[in-house]
Amino acid sequence: MIIKFIIETVIACILFTLFTIPYLFKDPLAWFYDYPVEVQERMRSLLQYEGKIPTKKHSDIKKKLPTFVMCLILFAAITYYSGARPFISALIYVYLLWMIVNFYDALVLDTMYFCHSKKVRFLGTEDMVKEYENPKIHWIGFFKGSILGIVFALLVGGLIAVLSVITA
């Protein structure tokens, strides 16, 4: 079961990357609030971004809700077929899987890639190297994601418990 779990976490991290990175390149302004506050402030002061910066509410829902639903379905399928069907087993299984992907996102995608890649920097902010390289906002996101993961694991655990009763 451990090998299966490791394979699932690797696949989940790959899928997360494949869903995240192309969207970042396609619509970088949708990720505006994932950038350091100093970069956001600079961008607000630049005429080229006037009227283009999304409102936080719209940006977050547009970006995160579809991903949340896709992950809910994916994690439910993975958990169900892994055999973690009692509620508590499913909850723990999903939370561990979530936390590994969350940690991968914070460490690899955010701290190692995002903080140091010039490809994700906005015009007019290229000189803000220190601000871009500061991973603070990403690790705050990690801790918020850890809390969201509890809710997510409860939802998937409940779904798995219902599916187990229906298919029994």
Short mmCIF file of C-alpha atoms in Angstrom, two decimals:
data_model
loop_
_atom_site.label_atom_id
_atom_site.label_comp_id
_atom_site.label_asym_id
_atom_site.label_seq_id
_atom_site.Cartn_x
_atom_site.Cartn_y
_atom_site.Cartn_z
CA MET A 1 0.00 0.00 0.00
CA ILE A 2 2.94 2.36 0.69
CA ILE A 3 4.34 1.94 -2.84
CA LYS A 4 0.88 2.57 -4.29
CA PHE A 5 0.55 5.71 -2.15
CA ILE A 6 3.97 6.99 -3.29
CA ILE A 7 3.02 6.42 -6.94
CA GLU A 8 -0.27 8.25 -6.36
CA THR A 9 1.50 11.23 -4.78
CA VAL A 10 3.96 11.45 -7.67
CA ILE A 11 1.10 11.33 -10.18
CA ALA A 12 -0.88 13.90 -8.16
CA CYS A 13 2.12 16.28 -8.13
CA ILE A 14 2.60 15.85 -11.88
CA LEU A 15 -1.08 16.50 -12.56
CA PHE A 16 -1.06 19.53 -10.25
CA THR A 17 1.90 20.92 -12.18
CA LEU A 18 0.23 20.25 -15.53
CA PHE A 19 -2.93 22.07 -14.41
CA THR A 20 -1.13 24.98 -12.75
CA ILE A 21 1.84 26.03 -14.88
CA PRO A 22 0.06 26.34 -18.26
CA TYR A 23 -2.68 28.46 -16.64
CA LEU A 24 -0.03 30.68 -15.04
CA PHE A 25 1.53 31.33 -18.45
CA LYS A 26 -1.82 31.70 -20.21
CA ASP A 27 -3.31 34.22 -17.78
CA PRO A 28 -0.64 35.53 -15.39
CA LEU A 29 -2.84 38.35 -14.10
CA ALA A 30 -5.30 35.77 -12.75
CA TRP A 31 -2.52 34.90 -10.29
CA PHE A 32 -2.01 38.54 -9.27
CA TYR A 33 -2.81 37.89 -5.59
CA ASP A 34 -0.28 35.05 -5.43
CA TYR A 35 2.49 37.56 -6.08
CA PRO A 36 4.30 39.40 -3.26
CA VAL A 37 2.41 42.42 -1.89
CA GLU A 38 5.21 44.76 -2.97
CA VAL A 39 4.89 43.55 -6.57
CA GLN A 40 1.12 44.00 -6.39
CA GLU A 41 1.56 47.57 -5.13
CA ARG A 42 4.02 48.40 -7.91
CA MET A 43 1.69 46.98 -10.54
CA ARG A 44 -1.23 49.04 -9.20
CA SER A 45 0.88 52.16 -9.72
CA LEU A 46 1.76 51.33 -13.35
CA LEU A 47 -0.51 52.67 -16.08
CA GLN A 48 -0.10 49.56 -18.23
CA TYR A 49 -2.04 47.51 -15.64
CA GLU A 50 -4.80 50.05 -15.02
CA GLY A 51 -8.17 48.31 -15.32
CA LYS A 52 -6.52 44.92 -15.90
CA ILE A 53 -5.90 43.78 -12.33
CA PRO A 54 -8.67 41.35 -11.32
CA THR A 55 -10.69 41.81 -8.18
CA LYS A 56 -9.59 39.36 -5.53
CA LYS A 57 -12.96 37.64 -5.19
CA HIS A 58 -13.34 37.04 -8.92
CA SER A 59 -9.75 35.94 -9.37
CA ASP A 60 -9.80 33.42 -6.52
CA ILE A 61 -13.11 31.82 -7.44
CA LYS A 62 -12.27 31.64 -11.14
CA LYS A 63 -8.89 30.07 -10.44
CA LYS A 64 -9.50 27.85 -7.44
CA LEU A 65 -13.06 26.49 -7.57
CA PRO A 66 -12.65 24.42 -10.77
CA THR A 67 -9.36 23.06 -9.46
CA PHE A 68 -10.97 22.26 -6.11
CA VAL A 69 -13.82 20.33 -7.78
CA MET A 70 -11.43 18.45 -10.11
CA CYS A 71 -9.24 17.54 -7.14
CA LEU A 72 -12.29 16.44 -5.15
CA ILE A 73 -13.27 13.99 -7.91
CA LEU A 74 -9.70 12.84 -8.51
CA PHE A 75 -8.89 12.34 -4.84
CA ALA A 76 -12.20 10.55 -4.23
CA ALA A 77 -11.45 8.12 -7.07
CA ILE A 78 -7.87 7.56 -5.89
CA THR A 79 -8.97 7.05 -2.30
CA TYR A 80 -11.84 4.75 -3.19
CA TYR A 81 -9.70 2.51 -5.39
CA SER A 82 -6.84 2.54 -2.88
CA GLY A 83 -9.12 0.73 -0.46
CA ALA A 84 -9.28 3.50 2.16
CA ARG A 85 -13.07 3.29 2.44
CA PRO A 86 -13.99 3.78 6.09
CA PHE A 87 -14.49 7.49 6.77
CA ILE A 88 -11.48 7.93 9.07
CA SER A 89 -9.17 5.96 6.75
CA ALA A 90 -10.29 8.01 3.76
CA LEU A 91 -9.90 11.25 5.73
CA ILE A 92 -6.31 10.44 6.75
CA TYR A 93 -5.40 9.10 3.31
CA VAL A 94 -6.72 12.19 1.53
CA TYR A 95 -5.18 14.62 4.01
CA LEU A 96 -1.75 13.01 3.65
CA LEU A 97 -2.03 13.07 -0.13
CA TRP A 98 -3.24 16.69 -0.03
CA MET A 99 -0.38 17.75 2.27
CA ILE A 100 2.26 16.15 0.07
CA VAL A 101 0.92 18.00 -2.99
CA ASN A 102 0.58 21.19 -0.92
CA PHE A 103 4.20 20.87 0.26
CA TYR A 104 5.38 20.12 -3.29
CA ASP A 105 3.56 23.24 -4.50
CA ALA A 106 5.09 25.46 -1.81
CA LEU A 107 8.62 24.09 -2.08
CA VAL A 108 9.12 23.10 -5.72
CA LEU A 109 6.68 25.20 -7.74
CA ASP A 110 6.62 28.33 -5.58
CA THR A 111 9.92 28.57 -3.69
CA MET A 112 12.23 26.92 -6.22
CA TYR A 113 10.55 27.85 -9.52
CA PHE A 114 8.24 30.84 -9.08
CA CYS A 115 10.55 32.81 -6.81
CA HIS A 116 13.48 32.49 -9.21
CA SER A 117 11.99 32.32 -12.71
CA LYS A 118 12.10 35.46 -14.82
CA LYS A 119 9.29 33.98 -16.95
CA VAL A 120 6.70 34.78 -14.28
CA ARG A 121 7.71 38.39 -13.65
CA PHE A 122 5.54 41.25 -14.81
CA LEU A 123 6.81 44.06 -17.02
CA GLY A 124 7.71 47.06 -14.92
CA THR A 125 8.63 44.94 -11.90
CA GLU A 126 11.77 43.22 -13.19
CA ASP A 127 13.96 45.17 -10.77
CA MET A 128 12.09 43.73 -7.76
CA VAL A 129 14.30 40.64 -7.53
CA LYS A 130 14.41 40.60 -3.72
CA GLU A 131 10.61 40.77 -3.51
CA TYR A 132 10.08 38.02 -6.07
CA GLU A 133 12.62 35.76 -4.37
CA ASN A 134 11.00 36.12 -0.93
CA PRO A 135 8.97 32.91 -0.43
CA LYS A 136 6.93 34.28 2.52
CA ILE A 137 3.64 34.65 0.59
CA HIS A 138 3.97 31.10 -0.73
CA TRP A 139 4.50 29.56 2.70
CA ILE A 140 1.57 31.52 4.09
CA GLY A 141 -0.38 29.93 1.22
CA PHE A 142 0.95 26.54 2.31
CA PHE A 143 -0.45 27.02 5.82
CA LYS A 144 -3.79 28.22 4.44
CA GLY A 145 -3.78 25.19 2.14
CA SER A 146 -3.15 22.95 5.15
CA ILE A 147 -6.33 24.22 6.78
CA LEU A 148 -8.27 23.96 3.51
CA GLY A 149 -6.96 20.40 3.26
CA ILE A 150 -8.83 19.47 6.44
CA VAL A 151 -12.12 20.64 4.89
CA PHE A 152 -11.22 18.89 1.64
CA ALA A 153 -10.36 15.64 3.43
CA LEU A 154 -13.64 15.79 5.36
CA LEU A 155 -15.57 16.23 2.09
CA VAL A 156 -13.77 13.39 0.34
CA GLY A 157 -13.99 11.17 3.43
CA GLY A 158 -17.73 11.79 3.57
CA LEU A 159 -18.10 11.10 -0.14
CA ILE A 160 -16.14 7.85 0.18
CA ALA A 161 -18.24 6.80 3.20
CA VAL A 162 -21.44 7.41 1.19
CA LEU A 163 -20.04 5.57 -1.85
CA SER A 164 -19.03 2.65 0.35
CA VAL A 165 -22.55 2.36 1.76
CA ILE A 166 -24.14 2.63 -1.71
CA THR A 167 -21.83 0.02 -3.26
CA ALA A 168 -21.96 -2.37 -0.29
#
